[in-house]
Short mmCIF file of C-alpha atoms and ligand atoms in Angstrom, two decimals:
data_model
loop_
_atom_site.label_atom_id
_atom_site.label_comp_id
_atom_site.label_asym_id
_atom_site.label_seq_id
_atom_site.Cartn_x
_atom_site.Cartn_y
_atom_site.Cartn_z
CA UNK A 26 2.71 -10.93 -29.95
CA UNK A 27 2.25 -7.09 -29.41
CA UNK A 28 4.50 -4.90 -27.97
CA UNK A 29 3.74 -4.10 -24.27
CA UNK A 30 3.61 -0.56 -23.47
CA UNK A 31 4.37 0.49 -19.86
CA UNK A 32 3.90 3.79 -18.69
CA UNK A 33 6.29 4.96 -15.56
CA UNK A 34 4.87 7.75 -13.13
CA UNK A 35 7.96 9.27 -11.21
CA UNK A 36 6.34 10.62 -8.06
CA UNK A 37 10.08 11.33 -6.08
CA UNK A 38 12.13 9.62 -3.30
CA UNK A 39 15.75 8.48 -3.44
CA UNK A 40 15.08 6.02 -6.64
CA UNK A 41 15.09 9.10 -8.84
CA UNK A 42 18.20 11.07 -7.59
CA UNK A 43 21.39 11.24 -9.03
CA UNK A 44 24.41 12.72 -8.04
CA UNK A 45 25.67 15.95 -9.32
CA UNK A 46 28.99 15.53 -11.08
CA UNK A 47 30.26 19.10 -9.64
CA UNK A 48 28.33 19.50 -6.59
CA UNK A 49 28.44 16.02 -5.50
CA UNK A 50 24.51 16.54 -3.91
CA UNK A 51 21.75 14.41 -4.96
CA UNK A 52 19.26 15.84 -7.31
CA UNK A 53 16.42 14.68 -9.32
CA UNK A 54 17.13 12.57 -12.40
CA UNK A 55 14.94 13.76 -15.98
CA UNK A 56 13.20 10.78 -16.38
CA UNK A 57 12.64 11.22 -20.17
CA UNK A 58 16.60 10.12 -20.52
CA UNK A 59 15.97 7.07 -18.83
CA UNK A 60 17.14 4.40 -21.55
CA UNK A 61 21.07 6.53 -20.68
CA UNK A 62 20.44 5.32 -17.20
CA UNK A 63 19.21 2.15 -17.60
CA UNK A 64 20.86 1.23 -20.90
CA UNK A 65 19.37 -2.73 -20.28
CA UNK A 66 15.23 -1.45 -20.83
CA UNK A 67 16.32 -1.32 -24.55
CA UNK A 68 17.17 -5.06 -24.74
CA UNK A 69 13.26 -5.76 -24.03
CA UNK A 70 10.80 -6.00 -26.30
CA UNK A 71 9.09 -3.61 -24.04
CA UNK A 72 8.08 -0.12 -24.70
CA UNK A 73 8.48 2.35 -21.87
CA UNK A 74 7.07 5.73 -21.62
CA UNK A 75 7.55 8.21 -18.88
CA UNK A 76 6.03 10.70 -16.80
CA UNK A 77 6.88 12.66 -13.99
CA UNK A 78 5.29 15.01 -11.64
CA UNK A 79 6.17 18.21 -11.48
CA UNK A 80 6.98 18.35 -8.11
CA UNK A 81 8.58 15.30 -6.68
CA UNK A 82 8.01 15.04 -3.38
CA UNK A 83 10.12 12.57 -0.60
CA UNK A 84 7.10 9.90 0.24
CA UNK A 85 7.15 11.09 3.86
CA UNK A 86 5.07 14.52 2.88
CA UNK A 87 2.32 11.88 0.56
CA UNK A 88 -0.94 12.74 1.71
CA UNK A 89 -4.57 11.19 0.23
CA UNK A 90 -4.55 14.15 -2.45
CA UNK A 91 -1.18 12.72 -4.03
CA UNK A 92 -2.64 9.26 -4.10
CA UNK A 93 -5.62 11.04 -5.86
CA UNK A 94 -3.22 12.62 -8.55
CA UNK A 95 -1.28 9.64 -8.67
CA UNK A 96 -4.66 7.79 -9.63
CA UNK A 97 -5.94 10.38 -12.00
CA UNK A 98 -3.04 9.89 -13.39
CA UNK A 99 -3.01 6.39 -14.43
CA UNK A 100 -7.11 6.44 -15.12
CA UNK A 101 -6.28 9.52 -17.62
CA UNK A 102 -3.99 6.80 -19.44
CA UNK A 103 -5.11 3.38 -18.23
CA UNK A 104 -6.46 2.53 -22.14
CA UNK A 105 -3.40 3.32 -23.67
CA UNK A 106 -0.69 1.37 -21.58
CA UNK A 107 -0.83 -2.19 -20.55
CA UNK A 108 0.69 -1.87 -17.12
CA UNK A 109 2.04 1.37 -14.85
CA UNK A 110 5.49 1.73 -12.89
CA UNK A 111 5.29 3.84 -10.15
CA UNK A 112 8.30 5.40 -8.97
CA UNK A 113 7.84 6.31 -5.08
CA UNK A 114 10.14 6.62 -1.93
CA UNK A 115 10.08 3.56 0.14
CA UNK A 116 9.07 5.27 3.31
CA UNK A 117 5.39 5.07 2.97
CA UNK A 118 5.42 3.27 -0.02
CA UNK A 119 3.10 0.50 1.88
CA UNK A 120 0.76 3.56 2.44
CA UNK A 121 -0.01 3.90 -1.18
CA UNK A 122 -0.03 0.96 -2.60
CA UNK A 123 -2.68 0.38 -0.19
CA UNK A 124 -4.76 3.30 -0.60
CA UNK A 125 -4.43 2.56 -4.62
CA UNK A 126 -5.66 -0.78 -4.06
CA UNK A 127 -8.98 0.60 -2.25
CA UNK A 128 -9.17 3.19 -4.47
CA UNK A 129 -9.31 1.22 -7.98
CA UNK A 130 -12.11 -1.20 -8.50
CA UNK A 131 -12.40 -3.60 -11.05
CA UNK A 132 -8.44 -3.01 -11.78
CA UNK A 133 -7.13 -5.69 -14.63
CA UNK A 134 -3.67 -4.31 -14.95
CA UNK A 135 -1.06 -4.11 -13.14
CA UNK A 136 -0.19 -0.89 -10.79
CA UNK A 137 3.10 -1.89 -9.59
CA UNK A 138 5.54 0.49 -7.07
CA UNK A 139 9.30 0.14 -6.58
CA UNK A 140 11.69 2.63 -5.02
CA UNK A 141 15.25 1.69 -3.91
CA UNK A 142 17.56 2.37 -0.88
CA UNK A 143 20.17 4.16 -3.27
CA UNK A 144 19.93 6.22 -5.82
CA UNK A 145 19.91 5.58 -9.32
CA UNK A 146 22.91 7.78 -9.67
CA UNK A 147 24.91 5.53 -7.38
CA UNK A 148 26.60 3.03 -8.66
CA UNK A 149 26.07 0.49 -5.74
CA UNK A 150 21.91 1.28 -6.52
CA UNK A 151 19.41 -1.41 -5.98
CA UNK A 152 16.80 0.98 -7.78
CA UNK A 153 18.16 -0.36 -11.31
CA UNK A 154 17.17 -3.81 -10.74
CA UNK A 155 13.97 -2.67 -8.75
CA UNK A 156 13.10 -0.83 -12.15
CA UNK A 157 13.60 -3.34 -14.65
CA UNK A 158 12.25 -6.21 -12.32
CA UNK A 159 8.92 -3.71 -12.54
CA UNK A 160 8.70 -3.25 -15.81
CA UNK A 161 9.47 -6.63 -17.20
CA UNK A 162 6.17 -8.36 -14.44
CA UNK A 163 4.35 -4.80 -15.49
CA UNK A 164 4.43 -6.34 -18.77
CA UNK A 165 3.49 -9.54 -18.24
CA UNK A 166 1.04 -11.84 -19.95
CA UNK A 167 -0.77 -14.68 -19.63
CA UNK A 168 -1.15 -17.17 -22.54
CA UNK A 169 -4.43 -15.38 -23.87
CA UNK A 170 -3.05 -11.98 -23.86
CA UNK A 171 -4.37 -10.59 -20.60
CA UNK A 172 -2.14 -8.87 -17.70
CA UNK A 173 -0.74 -11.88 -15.10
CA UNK A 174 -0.72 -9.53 -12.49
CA UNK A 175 -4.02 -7.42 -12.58
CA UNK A 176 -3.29 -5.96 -9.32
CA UNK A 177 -1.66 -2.91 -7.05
CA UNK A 178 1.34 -4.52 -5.95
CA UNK A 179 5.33 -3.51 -4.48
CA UNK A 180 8.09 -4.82 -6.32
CA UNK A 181 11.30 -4.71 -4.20
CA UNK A 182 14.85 -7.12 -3.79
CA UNK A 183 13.69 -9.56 -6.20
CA UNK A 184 10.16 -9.78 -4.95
CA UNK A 185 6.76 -9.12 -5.95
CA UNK A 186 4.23 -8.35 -3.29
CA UNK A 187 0.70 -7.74 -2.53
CA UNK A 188 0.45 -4.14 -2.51
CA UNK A 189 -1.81 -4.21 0.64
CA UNK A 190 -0.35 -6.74 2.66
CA UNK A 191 3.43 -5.37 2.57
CA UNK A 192 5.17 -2.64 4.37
CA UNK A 193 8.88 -1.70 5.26
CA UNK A 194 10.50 -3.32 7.64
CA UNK A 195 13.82 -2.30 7.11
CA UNK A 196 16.02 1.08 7.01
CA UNK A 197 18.81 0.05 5.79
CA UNK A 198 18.83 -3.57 4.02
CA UNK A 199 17.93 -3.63 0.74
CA UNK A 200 15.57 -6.64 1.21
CA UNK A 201 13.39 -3.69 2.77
CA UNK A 202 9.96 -5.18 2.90
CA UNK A 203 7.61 -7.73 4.15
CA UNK A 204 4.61 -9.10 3.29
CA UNK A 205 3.80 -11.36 6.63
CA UNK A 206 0.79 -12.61 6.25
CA UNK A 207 0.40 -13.30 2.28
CA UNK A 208 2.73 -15.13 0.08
CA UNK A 209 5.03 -13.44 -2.46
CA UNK A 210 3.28 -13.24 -5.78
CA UNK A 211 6.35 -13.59 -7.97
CA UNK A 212 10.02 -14.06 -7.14
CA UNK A 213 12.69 -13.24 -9.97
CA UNK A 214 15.70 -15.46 -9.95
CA UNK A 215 17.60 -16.20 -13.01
CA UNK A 216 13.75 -16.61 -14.32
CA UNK A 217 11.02 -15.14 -12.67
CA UNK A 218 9.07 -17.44 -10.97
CA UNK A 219 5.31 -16.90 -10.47
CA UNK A 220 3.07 -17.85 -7.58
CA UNK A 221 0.10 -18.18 -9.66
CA UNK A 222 -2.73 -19.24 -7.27
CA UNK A 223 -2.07 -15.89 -4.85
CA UNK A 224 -2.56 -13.77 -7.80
CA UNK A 225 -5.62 -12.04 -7.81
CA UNK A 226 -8.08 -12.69 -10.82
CA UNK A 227 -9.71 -9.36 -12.75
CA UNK A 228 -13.43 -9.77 -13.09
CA UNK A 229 -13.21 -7.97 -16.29
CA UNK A 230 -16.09 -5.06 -15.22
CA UNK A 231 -14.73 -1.89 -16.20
CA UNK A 232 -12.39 -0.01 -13.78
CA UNK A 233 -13.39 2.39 -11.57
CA UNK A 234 -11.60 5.08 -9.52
CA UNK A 235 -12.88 7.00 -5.99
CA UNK A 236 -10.29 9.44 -4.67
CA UNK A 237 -12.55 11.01 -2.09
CA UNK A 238 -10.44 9.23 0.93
CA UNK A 239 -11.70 10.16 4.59
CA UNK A 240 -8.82 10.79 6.73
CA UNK A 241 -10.58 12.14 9.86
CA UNK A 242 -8.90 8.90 11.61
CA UNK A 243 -6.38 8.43 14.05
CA UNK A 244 -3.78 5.26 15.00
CA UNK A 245 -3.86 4.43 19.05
CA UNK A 246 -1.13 2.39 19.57
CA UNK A 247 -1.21 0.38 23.12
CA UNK A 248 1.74 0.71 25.79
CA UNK A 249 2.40 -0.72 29.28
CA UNK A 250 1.66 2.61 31.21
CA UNK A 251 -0.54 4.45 29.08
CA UNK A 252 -2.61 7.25 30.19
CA UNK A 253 -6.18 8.80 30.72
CA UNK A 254 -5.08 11.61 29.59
CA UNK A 255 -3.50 10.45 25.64
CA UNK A 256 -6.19 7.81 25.44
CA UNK A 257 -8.72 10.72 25.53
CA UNK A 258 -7.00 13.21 23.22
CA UNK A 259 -6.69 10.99 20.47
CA UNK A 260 -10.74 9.71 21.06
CA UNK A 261 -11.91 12.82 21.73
CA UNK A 262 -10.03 14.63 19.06
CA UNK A 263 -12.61 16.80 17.35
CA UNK A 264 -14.19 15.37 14.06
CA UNK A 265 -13.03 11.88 14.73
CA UNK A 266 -14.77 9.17 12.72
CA UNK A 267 -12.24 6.30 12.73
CA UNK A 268 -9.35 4.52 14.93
CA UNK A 269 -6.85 2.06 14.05
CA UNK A 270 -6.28 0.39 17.76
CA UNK A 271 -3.04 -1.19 18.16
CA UNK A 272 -3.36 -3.81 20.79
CA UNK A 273 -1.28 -6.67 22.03
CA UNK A 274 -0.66 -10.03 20.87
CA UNK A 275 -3.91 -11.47 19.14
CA UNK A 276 -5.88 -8.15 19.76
CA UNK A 277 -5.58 -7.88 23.64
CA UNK A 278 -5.57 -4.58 25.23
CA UNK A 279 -5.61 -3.53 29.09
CA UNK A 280 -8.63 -3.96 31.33
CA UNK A 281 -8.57 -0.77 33.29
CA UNK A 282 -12.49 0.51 33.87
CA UNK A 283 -11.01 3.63 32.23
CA UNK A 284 -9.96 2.43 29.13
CA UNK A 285 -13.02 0.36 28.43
CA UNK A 286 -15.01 3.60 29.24
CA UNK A 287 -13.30 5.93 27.32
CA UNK A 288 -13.07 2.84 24.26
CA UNK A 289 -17.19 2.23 24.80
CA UNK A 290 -17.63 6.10 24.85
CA UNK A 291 -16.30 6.39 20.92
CA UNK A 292 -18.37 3.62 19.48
CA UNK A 293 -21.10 4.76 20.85
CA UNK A 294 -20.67 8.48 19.36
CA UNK A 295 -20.09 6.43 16.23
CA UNK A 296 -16.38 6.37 15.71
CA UNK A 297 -15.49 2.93 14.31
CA UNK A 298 -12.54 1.34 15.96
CA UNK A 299 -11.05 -1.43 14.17
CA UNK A 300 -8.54 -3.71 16.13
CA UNK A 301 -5.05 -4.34 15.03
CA UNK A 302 -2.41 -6.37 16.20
CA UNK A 303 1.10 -4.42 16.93
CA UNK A 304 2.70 -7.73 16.33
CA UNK A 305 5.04 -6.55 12.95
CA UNK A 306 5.88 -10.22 12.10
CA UNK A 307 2.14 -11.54 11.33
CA UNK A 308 -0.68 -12.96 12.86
CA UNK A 309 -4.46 -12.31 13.61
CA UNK A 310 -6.67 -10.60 15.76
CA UNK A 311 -8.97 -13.05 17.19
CA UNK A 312 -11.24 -10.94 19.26
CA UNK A 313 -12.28 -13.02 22.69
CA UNK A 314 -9.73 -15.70 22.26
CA UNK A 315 -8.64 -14.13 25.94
CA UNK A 316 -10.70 -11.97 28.40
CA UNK A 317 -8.74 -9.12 27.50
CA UNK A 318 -9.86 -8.95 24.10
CA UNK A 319 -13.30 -9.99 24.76
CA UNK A 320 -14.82 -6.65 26.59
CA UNK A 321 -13.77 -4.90 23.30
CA UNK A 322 -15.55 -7.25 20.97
CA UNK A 323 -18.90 -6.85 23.12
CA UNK A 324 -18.88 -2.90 22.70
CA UNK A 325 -18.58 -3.19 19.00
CA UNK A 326 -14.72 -2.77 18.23
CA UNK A 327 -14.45 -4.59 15.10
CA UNK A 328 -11.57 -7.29 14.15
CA UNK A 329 -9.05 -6.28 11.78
CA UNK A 330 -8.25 -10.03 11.69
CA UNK A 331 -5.00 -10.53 9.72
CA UNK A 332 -4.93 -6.45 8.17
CA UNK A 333 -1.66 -4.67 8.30
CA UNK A 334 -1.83 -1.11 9.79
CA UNK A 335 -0.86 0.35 6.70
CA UNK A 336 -3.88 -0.96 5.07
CA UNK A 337 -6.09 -0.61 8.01
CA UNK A 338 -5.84 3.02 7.90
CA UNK A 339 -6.18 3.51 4.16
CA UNK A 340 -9.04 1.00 4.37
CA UNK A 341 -10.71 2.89 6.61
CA UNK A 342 -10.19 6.20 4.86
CA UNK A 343 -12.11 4.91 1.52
CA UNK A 344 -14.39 3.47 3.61
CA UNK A 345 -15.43 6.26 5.51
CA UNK A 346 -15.36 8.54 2.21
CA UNK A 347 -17.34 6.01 0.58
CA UNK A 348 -20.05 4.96 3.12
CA UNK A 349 -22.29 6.78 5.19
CA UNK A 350 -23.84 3.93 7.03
CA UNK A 351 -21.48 3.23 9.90
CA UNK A 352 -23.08 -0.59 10.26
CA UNK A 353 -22.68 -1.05 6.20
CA UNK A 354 -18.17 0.21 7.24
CA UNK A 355 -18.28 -2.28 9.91
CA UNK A 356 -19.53 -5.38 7.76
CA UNK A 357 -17.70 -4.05 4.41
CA UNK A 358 -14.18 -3.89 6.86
CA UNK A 359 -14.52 -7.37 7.83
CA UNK A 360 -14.67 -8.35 4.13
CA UNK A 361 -11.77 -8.92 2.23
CA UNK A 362 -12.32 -6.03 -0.80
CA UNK A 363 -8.89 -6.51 -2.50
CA UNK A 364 -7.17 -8.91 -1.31
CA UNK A 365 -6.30 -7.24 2.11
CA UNK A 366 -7.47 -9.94 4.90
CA UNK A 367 -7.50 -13.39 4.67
CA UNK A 368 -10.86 -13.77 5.04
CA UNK A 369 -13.62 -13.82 2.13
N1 LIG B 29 12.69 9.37 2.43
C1 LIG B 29 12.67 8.73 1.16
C2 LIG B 29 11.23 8.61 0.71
O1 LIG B 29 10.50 7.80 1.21
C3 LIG B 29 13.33 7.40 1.23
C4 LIG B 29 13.26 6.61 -0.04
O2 LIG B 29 12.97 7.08 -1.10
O3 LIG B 29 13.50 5.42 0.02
O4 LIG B 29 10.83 9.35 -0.15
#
């Protein structure tokens, strides 16, 4: 059997900091001595390249123009490796492992991000076993030769997720993410232990990459008490094309005549509103299960049925960047492209 090859793309966050033996501050570890840190990799019959960008950034300053690079990045070497490691802070690490997952089409490798809560330089880190957890389902094959795991996924604590279904849920714990509505793909225990049948197939067409993301979109996220007055500066921000509406519950949002006005005022300029639930633990919208969700349906708010927000928003970014036809967004959001809702 050949060799994997795995390429690692450092793009910053707390995974890639060590501490400075004089200063004692955290600084950014050169990734090209990576078998010193993780001494282990060399054990595997695995080979590991590395790259890192120039300018690491913490994952809180990631914008749709990183998630380009990082893409270019792994399309400029996507022949020569057989799976890609991407090294990224945790705090909106469920940002771009979504947007990557909208962004490649007809992906048969495996794209998979970890991070950790510590630093590799710490000797407590969780960003070791993070790494190698990576690396060793990066490289993994089915009996024919072909990648298991074909898709953008987060590896984190042991677990292997669905890139576009997970997001943090914790600060502090290193179990740090959640995947609520989609089973784990993979869980490694003394083996690892793979959920085969939630594992995406590749449809072998040749992969393509669109970077030209659309983020002209906001996130309105419902409260008791809400007012006139935010309601309209987030729809009637100028150049709006695209909400992410956090409502209630099973997509149930207030009644008020000025809500529904203001709501029925967007779609009809054109502004697609796509209906989220708030609920962080899992669940559906089902638009006009209750009254209060039913008004919405009728104006032309669309369901985001079982979609995390993370993914709604990056959704709707290649969406909007790929479409023109606002009808032709509406019916391509309520399909599942990748994996994202659990609807076909
Ligand atoms: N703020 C850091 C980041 O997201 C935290 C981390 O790396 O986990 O880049």
């Amino acid at each position: 059997m050949k060799t994997p090859h795995i390429l690692i793309l450092y793009t910053g966050g707390t995974i890639g900091m060590l501490q400075d033996a004089e200063t004692g501050s955290l600084k950014v570890f050169d990734f090209k001595n990576i078998y010193d840190q993780i001494p282990r990799l060399s054990f595997y019959n695995i080979k590991v390249d590395t790259f890192a960008f120039q300018h690491p950034i913490d994952s809180s300053d990631m914008n749709p123009g990183d998630w380009a690079d990082i893409g270019n990045k792994i399309m400029e070497f996507y022949d020569q490796y057989d799976g890609f490691v991407v090294l990224h802070g945790t705090d909106t690490m469920g940002y771009t492992a979504s947007a990557l997952s909208f962004m490649f089409n007809h992906l048969n490798k495996p794209i998979i991000l970890t991070g950790s809560q510590l630093p590799l330089g710490i000797a407590r880190t969780d960003g070791r076993n993070n790494m190698i957890n990576s690396i060793e389902l990066a490289a993994a094959c089915n009996e024919d030769g072909t990648p298991m795991i074909p898709e953008v996924c987060i590896c984190f604590e042991n677990k292997l997720y669905r890139g576009n279904r997970t997001h943090k849920n914790h600060a502090e714990n290193f179990d740090a993410f959640a995947s609520p509505n989609y089973p784990v793909l993979a869980h490694a225990g003394v083996s690892i232990k793979y959920n085969k049948e939630y594992i995406r197939k590749a449809d072998n067409l040749p992969v393509e990459l669109f970077t030209d993301m659309d983020a002209n979109i906001s996130i309105l996220k419902l409260f008791p008490g809400i007012t006139p007055n935010v309601v309209k500066s987030v729809l009637q921000a100028e150049g709006l094309k695209g909400v992410i509406l956090e409502t209630y519950g099973s997509g149930n949002a207030c009644q008020s005549p000025w809500f529904l006005n203001l709501l029925r005022e967007a779609v009809n300029k054109g502004i697609v509103i796509v209906n989220v639930t708030q609920c962080k633990g899992g669940g559906s919208v089902d638009l006009g299960k209750y009254e209060t969700s039913l008004e919405l349906q009728k104006m032309g708010i669309i369901s985001g049925y079982d979609i995390i927000t993370e993914s709604a928003v990056t959704k709707l970014m290649y969406l909007l960047g790929k479409e023109k036809n606002i009808d032709r967004i509406k019916i391509l959001f309520n399909k599942s492209l990748r994996g994202e809702i659990s609807i076909g």
